[in-house]
Coordinates of C-alpha atoms and ligand atoms in Angstrom, one line a residue:
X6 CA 82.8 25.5 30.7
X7 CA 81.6 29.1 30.8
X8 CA 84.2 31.5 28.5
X9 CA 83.8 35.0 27.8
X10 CA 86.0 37.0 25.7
X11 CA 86.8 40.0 27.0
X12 CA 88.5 42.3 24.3
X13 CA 90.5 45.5 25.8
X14 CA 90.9 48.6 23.1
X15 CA 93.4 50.8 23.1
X16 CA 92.9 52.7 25.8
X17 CA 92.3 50.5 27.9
X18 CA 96.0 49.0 27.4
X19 CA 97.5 52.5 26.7
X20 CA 100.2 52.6 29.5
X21 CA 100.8 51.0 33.0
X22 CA 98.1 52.7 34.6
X23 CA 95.0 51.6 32.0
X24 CA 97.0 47.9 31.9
X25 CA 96.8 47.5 35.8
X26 CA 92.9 48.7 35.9
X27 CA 92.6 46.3 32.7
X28 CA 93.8 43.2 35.4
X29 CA 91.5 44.1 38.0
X30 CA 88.8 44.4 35.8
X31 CA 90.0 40.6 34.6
X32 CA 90.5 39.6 38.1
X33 CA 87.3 40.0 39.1
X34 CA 85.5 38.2 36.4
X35 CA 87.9 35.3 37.3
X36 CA 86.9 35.4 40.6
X37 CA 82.7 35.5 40.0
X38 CA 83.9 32.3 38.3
X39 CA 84.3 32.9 34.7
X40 CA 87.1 31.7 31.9
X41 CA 88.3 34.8 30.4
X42 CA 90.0 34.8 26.8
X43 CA 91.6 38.2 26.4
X44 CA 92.2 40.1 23.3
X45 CA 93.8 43.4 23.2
X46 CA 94.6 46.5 20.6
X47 CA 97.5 47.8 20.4
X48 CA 98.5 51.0 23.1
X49 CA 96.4 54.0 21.9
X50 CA 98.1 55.7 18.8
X51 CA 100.3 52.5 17.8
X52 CA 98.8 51.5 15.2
X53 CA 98.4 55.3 13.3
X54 CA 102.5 55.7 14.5
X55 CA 103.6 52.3 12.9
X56 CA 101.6 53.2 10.0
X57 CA 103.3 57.0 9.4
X58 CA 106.6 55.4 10.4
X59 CA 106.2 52.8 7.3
X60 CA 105.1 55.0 4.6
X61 CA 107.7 57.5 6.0
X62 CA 110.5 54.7 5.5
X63 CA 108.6 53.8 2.0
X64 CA 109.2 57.2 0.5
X65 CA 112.6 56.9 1.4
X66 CA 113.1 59.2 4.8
X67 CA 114.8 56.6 6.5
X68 CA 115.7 58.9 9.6
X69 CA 111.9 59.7 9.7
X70 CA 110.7 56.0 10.6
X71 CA 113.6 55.3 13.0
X72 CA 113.3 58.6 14.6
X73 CA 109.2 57.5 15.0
X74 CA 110.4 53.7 16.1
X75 CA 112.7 55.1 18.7
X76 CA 109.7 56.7 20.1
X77 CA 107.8 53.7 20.2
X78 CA 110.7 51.9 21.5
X79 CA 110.7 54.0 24.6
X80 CA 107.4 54.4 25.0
X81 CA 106.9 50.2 25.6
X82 CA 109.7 50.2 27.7
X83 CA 108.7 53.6 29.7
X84 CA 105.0 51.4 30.1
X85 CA 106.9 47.4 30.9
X86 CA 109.1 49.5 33.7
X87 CA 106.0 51.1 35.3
X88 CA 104.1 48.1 34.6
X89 CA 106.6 45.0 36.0
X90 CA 109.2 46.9 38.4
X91 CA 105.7 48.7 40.8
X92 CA 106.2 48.4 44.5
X93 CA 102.8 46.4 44.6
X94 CA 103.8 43.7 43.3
X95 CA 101.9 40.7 45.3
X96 CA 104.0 39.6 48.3
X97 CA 105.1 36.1 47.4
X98 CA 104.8 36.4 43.9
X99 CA 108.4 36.0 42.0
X100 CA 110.4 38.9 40.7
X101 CA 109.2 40.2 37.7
X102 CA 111.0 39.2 34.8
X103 CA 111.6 42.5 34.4
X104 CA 115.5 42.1 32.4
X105 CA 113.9 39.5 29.7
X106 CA 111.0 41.3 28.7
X107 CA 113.1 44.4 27.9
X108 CA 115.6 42.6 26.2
X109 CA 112.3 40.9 23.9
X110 CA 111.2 44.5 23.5
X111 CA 114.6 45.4 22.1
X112 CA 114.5 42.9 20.2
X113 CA 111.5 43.2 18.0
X114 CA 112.5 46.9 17.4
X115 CA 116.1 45.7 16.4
X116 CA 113.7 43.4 13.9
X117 CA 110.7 46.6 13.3
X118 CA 114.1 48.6 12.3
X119 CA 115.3 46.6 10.0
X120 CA 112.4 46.4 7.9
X121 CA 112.3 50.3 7.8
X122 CA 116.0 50.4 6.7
X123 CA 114.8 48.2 3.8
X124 CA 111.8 50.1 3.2
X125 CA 113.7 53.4 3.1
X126 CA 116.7 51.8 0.9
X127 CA 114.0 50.4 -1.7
X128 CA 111.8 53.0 -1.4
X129 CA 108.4 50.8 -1.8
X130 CA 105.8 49.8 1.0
X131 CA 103.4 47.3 -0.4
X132 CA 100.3 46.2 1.5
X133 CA 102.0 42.8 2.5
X134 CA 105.0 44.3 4.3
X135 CA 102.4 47.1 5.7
X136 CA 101.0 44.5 7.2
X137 CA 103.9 43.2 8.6
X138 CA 105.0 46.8 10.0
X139 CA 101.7 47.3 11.9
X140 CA 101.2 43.9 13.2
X141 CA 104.2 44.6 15.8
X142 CA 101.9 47.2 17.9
X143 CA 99.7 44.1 19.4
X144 CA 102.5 41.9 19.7
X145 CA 104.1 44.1 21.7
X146 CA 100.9 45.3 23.8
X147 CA 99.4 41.1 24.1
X148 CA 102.9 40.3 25.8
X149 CA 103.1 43.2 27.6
X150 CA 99.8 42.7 29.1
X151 CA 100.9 39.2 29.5
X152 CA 103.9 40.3 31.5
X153 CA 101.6 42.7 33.4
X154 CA 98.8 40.3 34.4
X155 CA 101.6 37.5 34.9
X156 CA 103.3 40.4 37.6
X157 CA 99.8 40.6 39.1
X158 CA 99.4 36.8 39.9
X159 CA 97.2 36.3 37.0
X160 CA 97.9 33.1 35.3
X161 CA 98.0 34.8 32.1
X162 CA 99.2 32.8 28.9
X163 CA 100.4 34.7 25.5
X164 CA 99.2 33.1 21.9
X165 CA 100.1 34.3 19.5
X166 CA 96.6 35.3 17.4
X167 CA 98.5 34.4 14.3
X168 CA 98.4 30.5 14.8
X169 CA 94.5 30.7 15.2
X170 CA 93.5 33.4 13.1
X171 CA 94.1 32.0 9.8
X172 CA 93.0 34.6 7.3
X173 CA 93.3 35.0 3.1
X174 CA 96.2 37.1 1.8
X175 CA 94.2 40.2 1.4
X176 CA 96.7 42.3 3.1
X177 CA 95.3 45.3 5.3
X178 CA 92.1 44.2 5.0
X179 CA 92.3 40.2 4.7
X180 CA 89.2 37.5 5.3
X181 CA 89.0 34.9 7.9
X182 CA 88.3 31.4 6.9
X183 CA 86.1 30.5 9.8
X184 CA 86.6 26.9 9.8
X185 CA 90.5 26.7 10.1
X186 CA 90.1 29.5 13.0
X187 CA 87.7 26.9 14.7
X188 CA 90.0 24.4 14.6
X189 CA 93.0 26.3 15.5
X190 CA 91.0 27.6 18.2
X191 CA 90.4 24.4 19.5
X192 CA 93.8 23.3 19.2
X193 CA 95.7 26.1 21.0
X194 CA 93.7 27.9 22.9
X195 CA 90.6 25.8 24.8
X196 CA 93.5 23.2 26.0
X197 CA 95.1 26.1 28.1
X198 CA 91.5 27.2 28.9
X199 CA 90.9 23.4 30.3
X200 CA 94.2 24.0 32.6
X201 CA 92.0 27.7 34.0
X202 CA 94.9 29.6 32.6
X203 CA 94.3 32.7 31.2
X204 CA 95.2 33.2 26.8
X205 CA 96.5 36.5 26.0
X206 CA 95.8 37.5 22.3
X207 CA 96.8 40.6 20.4
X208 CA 93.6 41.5 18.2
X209 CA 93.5 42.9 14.9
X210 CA 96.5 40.4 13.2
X211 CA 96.3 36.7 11.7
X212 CA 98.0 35.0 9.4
X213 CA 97.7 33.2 5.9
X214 CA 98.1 29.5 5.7
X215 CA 101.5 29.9 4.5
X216 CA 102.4 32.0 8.0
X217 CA 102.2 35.2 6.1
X218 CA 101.3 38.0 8.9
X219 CA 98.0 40.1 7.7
X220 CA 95.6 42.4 9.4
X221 CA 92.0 42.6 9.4
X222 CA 91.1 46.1 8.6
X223 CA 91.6 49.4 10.8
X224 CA 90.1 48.5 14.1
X225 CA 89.8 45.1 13.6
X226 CA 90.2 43.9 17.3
X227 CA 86.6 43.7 17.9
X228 CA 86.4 41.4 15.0
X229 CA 89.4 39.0 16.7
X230 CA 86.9 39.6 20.1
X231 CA 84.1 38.0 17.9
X232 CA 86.1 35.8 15.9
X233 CA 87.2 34.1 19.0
X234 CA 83.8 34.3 20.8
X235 CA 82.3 32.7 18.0
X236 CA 84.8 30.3 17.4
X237 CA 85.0 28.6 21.1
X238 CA 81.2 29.5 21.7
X239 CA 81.3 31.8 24.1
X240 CA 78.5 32.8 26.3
X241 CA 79.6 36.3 26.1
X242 CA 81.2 38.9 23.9
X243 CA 82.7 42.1 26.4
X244 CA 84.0 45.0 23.9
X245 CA 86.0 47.0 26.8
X246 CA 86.4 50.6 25.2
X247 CA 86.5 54.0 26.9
X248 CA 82.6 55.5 26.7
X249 CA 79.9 54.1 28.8
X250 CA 78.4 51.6 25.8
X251 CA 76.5 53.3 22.8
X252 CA 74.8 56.5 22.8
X253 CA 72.0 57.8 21.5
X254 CA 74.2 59.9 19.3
X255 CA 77.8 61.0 19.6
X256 CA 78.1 62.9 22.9
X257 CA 81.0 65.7 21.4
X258 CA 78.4 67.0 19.4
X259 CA 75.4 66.8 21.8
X260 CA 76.0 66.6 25.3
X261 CA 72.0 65.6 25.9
X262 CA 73.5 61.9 25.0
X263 CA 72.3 59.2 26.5
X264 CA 73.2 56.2 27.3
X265 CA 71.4 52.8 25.3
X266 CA 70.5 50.4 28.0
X267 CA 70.0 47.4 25.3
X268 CA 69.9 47.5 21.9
X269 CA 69.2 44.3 18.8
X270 CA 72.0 42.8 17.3
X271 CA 70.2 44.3 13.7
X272 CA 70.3 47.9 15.3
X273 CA 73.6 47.8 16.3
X274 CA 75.0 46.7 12.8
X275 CA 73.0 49.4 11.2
X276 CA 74.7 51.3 13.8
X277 CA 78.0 49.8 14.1
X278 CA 79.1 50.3 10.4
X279 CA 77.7 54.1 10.7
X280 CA 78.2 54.9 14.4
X281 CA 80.6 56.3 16.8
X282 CA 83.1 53.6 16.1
X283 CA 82.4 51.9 20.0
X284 CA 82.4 48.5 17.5
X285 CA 83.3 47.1 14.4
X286 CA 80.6 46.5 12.3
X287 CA 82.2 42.5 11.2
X288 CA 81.9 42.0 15.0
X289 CA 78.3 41.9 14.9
X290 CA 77.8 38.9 11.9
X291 CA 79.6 36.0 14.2
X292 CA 78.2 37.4 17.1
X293 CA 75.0 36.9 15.5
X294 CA 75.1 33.9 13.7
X295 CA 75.8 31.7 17.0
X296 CA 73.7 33.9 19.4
X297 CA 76.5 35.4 21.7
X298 CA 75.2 38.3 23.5
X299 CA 77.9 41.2 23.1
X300 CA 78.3 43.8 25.7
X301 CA 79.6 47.2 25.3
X302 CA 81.6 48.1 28.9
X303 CA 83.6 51.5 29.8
X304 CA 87.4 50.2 31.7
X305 CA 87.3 53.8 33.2
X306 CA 83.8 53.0 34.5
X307 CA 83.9 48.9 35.2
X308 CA 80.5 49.5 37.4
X309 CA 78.8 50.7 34.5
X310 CA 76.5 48.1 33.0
X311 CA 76.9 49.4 29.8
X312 CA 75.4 48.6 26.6
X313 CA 73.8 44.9 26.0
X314 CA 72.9 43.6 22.2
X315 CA 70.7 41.0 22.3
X316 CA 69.0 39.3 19.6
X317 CA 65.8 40.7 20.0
X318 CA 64.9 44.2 20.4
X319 CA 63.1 45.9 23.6
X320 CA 60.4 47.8 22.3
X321 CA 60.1 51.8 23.5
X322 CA 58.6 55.1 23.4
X323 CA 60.9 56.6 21.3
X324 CA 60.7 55.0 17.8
X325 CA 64.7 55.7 17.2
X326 CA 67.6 54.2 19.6
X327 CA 70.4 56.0 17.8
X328 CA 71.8 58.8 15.6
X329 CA 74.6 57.8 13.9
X330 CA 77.0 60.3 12.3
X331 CA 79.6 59.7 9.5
X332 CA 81.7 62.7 8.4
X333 CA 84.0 63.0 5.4
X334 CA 81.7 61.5 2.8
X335 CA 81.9 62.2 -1.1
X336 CA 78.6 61.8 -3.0
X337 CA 79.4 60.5 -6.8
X338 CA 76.6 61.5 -8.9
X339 CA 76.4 59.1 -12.1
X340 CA 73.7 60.8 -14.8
X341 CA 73.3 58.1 -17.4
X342 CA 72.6 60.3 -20.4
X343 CA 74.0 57.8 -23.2
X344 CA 72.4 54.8 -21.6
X345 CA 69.1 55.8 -20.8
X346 CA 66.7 52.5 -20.2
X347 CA 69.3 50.4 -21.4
X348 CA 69.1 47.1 -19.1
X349 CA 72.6 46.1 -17.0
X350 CA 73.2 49.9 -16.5
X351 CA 73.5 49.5 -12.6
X352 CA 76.0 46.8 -12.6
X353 CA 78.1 48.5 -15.5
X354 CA 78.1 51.4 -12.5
X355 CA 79.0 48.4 -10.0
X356 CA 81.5 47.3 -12.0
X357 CA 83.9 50.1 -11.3
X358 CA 83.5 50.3 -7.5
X359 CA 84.1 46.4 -7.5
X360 CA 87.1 46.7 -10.0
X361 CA 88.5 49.5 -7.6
X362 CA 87.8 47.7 -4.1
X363 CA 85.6 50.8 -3.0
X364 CA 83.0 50.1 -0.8
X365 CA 79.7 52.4 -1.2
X366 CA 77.6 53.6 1.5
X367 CA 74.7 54.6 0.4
X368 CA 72.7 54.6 -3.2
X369 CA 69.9 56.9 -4.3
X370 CA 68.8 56.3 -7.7
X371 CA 66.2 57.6 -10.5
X372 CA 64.9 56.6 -14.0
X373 CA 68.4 58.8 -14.8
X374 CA 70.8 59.0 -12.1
X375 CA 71.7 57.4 -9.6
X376 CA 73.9 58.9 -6.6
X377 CA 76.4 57.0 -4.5
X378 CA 78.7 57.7 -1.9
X379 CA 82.1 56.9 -0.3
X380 CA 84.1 57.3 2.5
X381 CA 87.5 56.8 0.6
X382 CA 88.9 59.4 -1.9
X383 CA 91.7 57.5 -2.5
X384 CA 90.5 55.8 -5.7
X385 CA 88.2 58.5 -6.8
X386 CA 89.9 59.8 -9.9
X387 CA 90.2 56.5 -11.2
X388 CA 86.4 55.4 -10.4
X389 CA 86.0 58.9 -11.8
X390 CA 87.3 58.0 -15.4
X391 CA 86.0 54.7 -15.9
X392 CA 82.6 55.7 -14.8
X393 CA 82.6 58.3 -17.6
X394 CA 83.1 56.2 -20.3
X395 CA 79.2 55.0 -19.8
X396 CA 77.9 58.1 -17.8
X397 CA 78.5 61.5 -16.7
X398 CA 79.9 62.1 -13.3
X399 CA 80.2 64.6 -10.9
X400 CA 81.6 64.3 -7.5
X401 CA 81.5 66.7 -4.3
X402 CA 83.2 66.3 -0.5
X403 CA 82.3 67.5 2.4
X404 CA 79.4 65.6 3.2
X405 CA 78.2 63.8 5.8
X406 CA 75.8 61.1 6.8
X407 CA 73.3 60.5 9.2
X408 CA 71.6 57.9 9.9
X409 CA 68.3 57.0 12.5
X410 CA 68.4 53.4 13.7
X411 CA 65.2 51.6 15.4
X412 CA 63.3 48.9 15.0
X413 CA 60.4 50.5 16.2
X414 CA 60.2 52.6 12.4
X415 CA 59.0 49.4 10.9
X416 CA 55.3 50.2 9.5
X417 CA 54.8 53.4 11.6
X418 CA 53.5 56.1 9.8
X419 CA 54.8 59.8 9.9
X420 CA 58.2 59.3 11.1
X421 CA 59.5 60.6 8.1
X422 CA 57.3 63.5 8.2
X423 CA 58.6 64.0 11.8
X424 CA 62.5 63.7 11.1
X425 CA 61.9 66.3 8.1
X426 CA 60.3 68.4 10.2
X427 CA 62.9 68.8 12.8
X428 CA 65.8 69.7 10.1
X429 CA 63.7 71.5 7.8
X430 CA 66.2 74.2 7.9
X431 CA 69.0 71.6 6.3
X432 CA 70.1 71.1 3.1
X433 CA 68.9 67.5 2.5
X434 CA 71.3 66.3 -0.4
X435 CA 70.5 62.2 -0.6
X436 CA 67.7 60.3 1.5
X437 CA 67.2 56.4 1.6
X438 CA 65.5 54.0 4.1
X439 CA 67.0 50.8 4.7
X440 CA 65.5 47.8 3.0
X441 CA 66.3 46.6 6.9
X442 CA 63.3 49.2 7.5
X443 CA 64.9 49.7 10.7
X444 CA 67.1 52.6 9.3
X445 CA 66.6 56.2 7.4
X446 CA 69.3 57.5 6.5
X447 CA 70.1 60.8 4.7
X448 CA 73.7 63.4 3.1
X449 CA 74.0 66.5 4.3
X450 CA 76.7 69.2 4.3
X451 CA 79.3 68.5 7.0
X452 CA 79.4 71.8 8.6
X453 CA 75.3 71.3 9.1
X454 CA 75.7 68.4 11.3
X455 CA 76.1 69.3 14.4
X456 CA 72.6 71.4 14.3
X457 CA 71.2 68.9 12.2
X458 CA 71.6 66.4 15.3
X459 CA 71.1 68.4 17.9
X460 CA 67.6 69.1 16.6
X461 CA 66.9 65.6 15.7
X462 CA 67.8 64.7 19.1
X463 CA 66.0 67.2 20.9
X464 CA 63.0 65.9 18.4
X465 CA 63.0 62.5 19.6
X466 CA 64.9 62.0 22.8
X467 CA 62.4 64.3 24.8
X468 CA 60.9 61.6 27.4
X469 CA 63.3 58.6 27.2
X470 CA 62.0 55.3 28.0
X471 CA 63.8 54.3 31.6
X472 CA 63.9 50.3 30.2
X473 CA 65.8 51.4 27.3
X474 CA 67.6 54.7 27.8
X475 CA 70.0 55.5 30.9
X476 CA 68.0 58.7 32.2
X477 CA 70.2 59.1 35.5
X478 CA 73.4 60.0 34.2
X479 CA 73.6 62.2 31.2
X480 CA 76.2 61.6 28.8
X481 CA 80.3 63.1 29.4
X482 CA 82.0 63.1 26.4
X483 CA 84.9 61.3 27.4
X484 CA 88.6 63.3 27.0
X485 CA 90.3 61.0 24.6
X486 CA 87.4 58.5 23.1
X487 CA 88.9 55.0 21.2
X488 CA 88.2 56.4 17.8
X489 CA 90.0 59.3 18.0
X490 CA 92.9 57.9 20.4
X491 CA 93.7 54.2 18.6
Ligands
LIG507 N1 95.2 48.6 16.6 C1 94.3 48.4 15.4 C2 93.8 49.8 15.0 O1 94.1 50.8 15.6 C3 93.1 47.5 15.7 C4 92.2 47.9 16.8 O2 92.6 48.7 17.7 O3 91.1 47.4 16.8 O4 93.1 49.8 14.0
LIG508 MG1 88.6 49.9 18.3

């Protein structure tokens, strides 16, 4: 059996309109002959509401988070009315279950209430109920595109992603275990494929072994999307998001994007992690390890072929396939005056970003120093302290990082040269090329960035390869792109 997953961001789902193109997109595949597996986000802006309304309700302001649920409340029923009572209805097809559904959408926000009443009353949100709080925006939206495709003569199923994807208890960030998602996989969802219906799945939420609800990390649907691919061996990976597939650099700042024809599966990590957020980095690493092709597709734009990642790279003129830009960075500089030459100096500096959870981007070290950066401030004053008990540390905001991904860098000479050259009127604060070799990256100051790229695309995207680049249509920044409008 052929399967594809086909995972639908939050735009795509983000009211009646974007759910009904969502089932004709489906529709279609089904009818070249392909099993779809569907995984959906949450409507656009769920997830950030959900997550004001719980820290609202966990510092107490009880009328805050209700007033902020009531609001969602209407919103799913404003979309479910659109979306089940439409005049178009097929003829033939059976009423809507209009009544029900409601009555199921009351329900969870009797249930989404009554955790924010006992938030407000304790006045404590801890990751684990967090978890639970945020997990109810794709329930709601993976029944309510069940509903929709059901009204639509699809023969959609809902699962419910926590029975398959069984994760640690790492809340807000937790860690699939692979081999009980197989199996639950296997179990629940390829017997429905086997009977050609259609499984429904919210993205983004799992569950421990115990039945514990957790999440896997702020836009983490992609990573259901490859989780299931990888899982029941699908031939294809479709990320359906709301831009035309990856770019050579974020259109907003420089309209002379263009589109990436196809790209390698080690490009777009580099890029995925650093890039425009069109993917979630963790969606890459089981696409890759079993050799499912993902493709990047626009739901506005369903004609569109998009952007394919493929295991091997096409080779072209341009020795760079993206810019990738990452704002709000803080560079910690670490100048190890006590512990000069001592040995186990960089993992006493580890030590502290493990102990805190941080992740660091990017590392530039000397004989003395040695300069990291982060995307989180969060934890910084505590880092801060325990890194000066073996060092003296500085650290400064504002920053931002770019990085230039190809495969065609490896062992060319004078690209750096050339890079320099076009932003030699930046402030270059931190350089490092990837020990991939397939990336240079480099800090600079935030408010430098948009000349910065637009000088470093103008450098290198002159006279686009046509195998690799789309040259017909230059890029439109789209009005509300998925990582601003989640
Ligand atoms: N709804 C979740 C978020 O906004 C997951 C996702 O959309 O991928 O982060
Ligand atoms: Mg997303």
């Amino acid at each position: 059996m052929k399967f594809v997953v086909m995972k639908f961001g939050g735009t795509s789902v983000e009211d009646a309109v974007a759910i009904d193109r969502t089932a004709r997109i489906v529709a279609n595949r089904r009818a070249q002959g392909v099993l779809p597996i569907v995984v959906v986000s949450a409507m656009a802006k769920v997830t950030d509401q959900l997550i004001a309304a719980a820290s609202a309700a966990g510092r107490g302001d009880r009328a805050g988070s209700l007033a902020i649920s009531a609001r969602l409340r209407h919103r799913h029923h404003d979309t479910a009315r659109k979306l089940l009572l439409p005049a178009g209805a097929p003829i033939g097809s059976e009423p809507p279950p209009f009544a029900e559904f409601a009555e199921w959408i009351d329900k969870q926000f009797e249930s989404l209430d009554e955790i924010f009443r006992g938030l407000a009353a304790v006045g404590e949100l801890t990751a684990r109920t967090g978890d639970m709080v945020v997990s109810y925006g794709e329930q709601l939206s993976s029944r309510m595109v069940t509903a929709g495709f059901a009204a639509r003569g699809l023969d959609a199923v809902h699962v419910d992603s926590r029975k398959c994807i069984i994760t640690d208890a790492q809340y807000g960030r937790a860690i699939p275990n692979d081999a009980l998602i197989e199996k639950r996989l296997e179990e629940v969802v390829l017997p429905l494929l086997k009977e050609q219906k259609l499984p429904v799945m919210g993205g983004f939420i799992g569950s421990t072994e115990e039945g514990v609800t957790t999440t896997l990390g702020r836009g983490g649907s992609d990573f259901t999307a490859a989780l299931v691919g990888g899982g029941l061996n699908a031939s294809v990976i479709e990320i359906w998001t709301d831009v035309n597939g990856i770019m050579t650099t974020d259109p907003r700042i420089c309209p002379d994007a263009l589109r990436v024809k196809t790209i390698s599966f080690e490009e777009a990590a580099e890029l995925a992690y650093f890039g425009a957020k069109v993917l979630h980095p963790a969606t890459i690493l089981p696409a890759v390890q079993k050799n499912i092709p993902v493709a990047v597709l626009n739901s506005r734009n369903p004609e569109n072929e998009g952007t394919r990642i493929t295991a091997l790279a096409s080779h072209c003129r341009s020795p760079f396939k993206s810019i990738a830009v990452k704002k709000r960075l803080t560079i910690i500089d670490v100048v190890a005056s006590r512990m000069l030459m001592s040995h186990g100096y960089l993992k006493s500096i580890f030590d502290v970003f493990d102990k805190h959870k941080c992740a660091v981007d990017m590392v530039s070290t000397s004989e003395v120093s040695v300069s990291v950066t982060v995307d989180s401030n969060e934890k910084l004053p505590e880092i801060s302290a325990d890194l000066s008990k073996v060092a003296d540390v500085k650290y400064e905001g504002r920053k931002a990082l770019i990085c230039m991904v190809g495969e065609d860098i490896r062992g060319q000479n004078g690209i750096a040269a050339q890079v320099f050259q076009a932003i030699r009127h930046v402030n270059v604060r931190m350089i490092s090329q990837g020990a991939s070799e397939i990336n240079m990256s480099f800090m600079i100051e935030e408010d430098d960035v948009d000349e910065a790229v637009r000088s470093l695309h103008a450098a290198f995207f002159q006279d686009p390869d046509p195998e690799v680049f789309d040259v017909q249509a230059r890029a439109v920044a789209s009005a509300v792109p998925e990582s601003v409008g989640r």
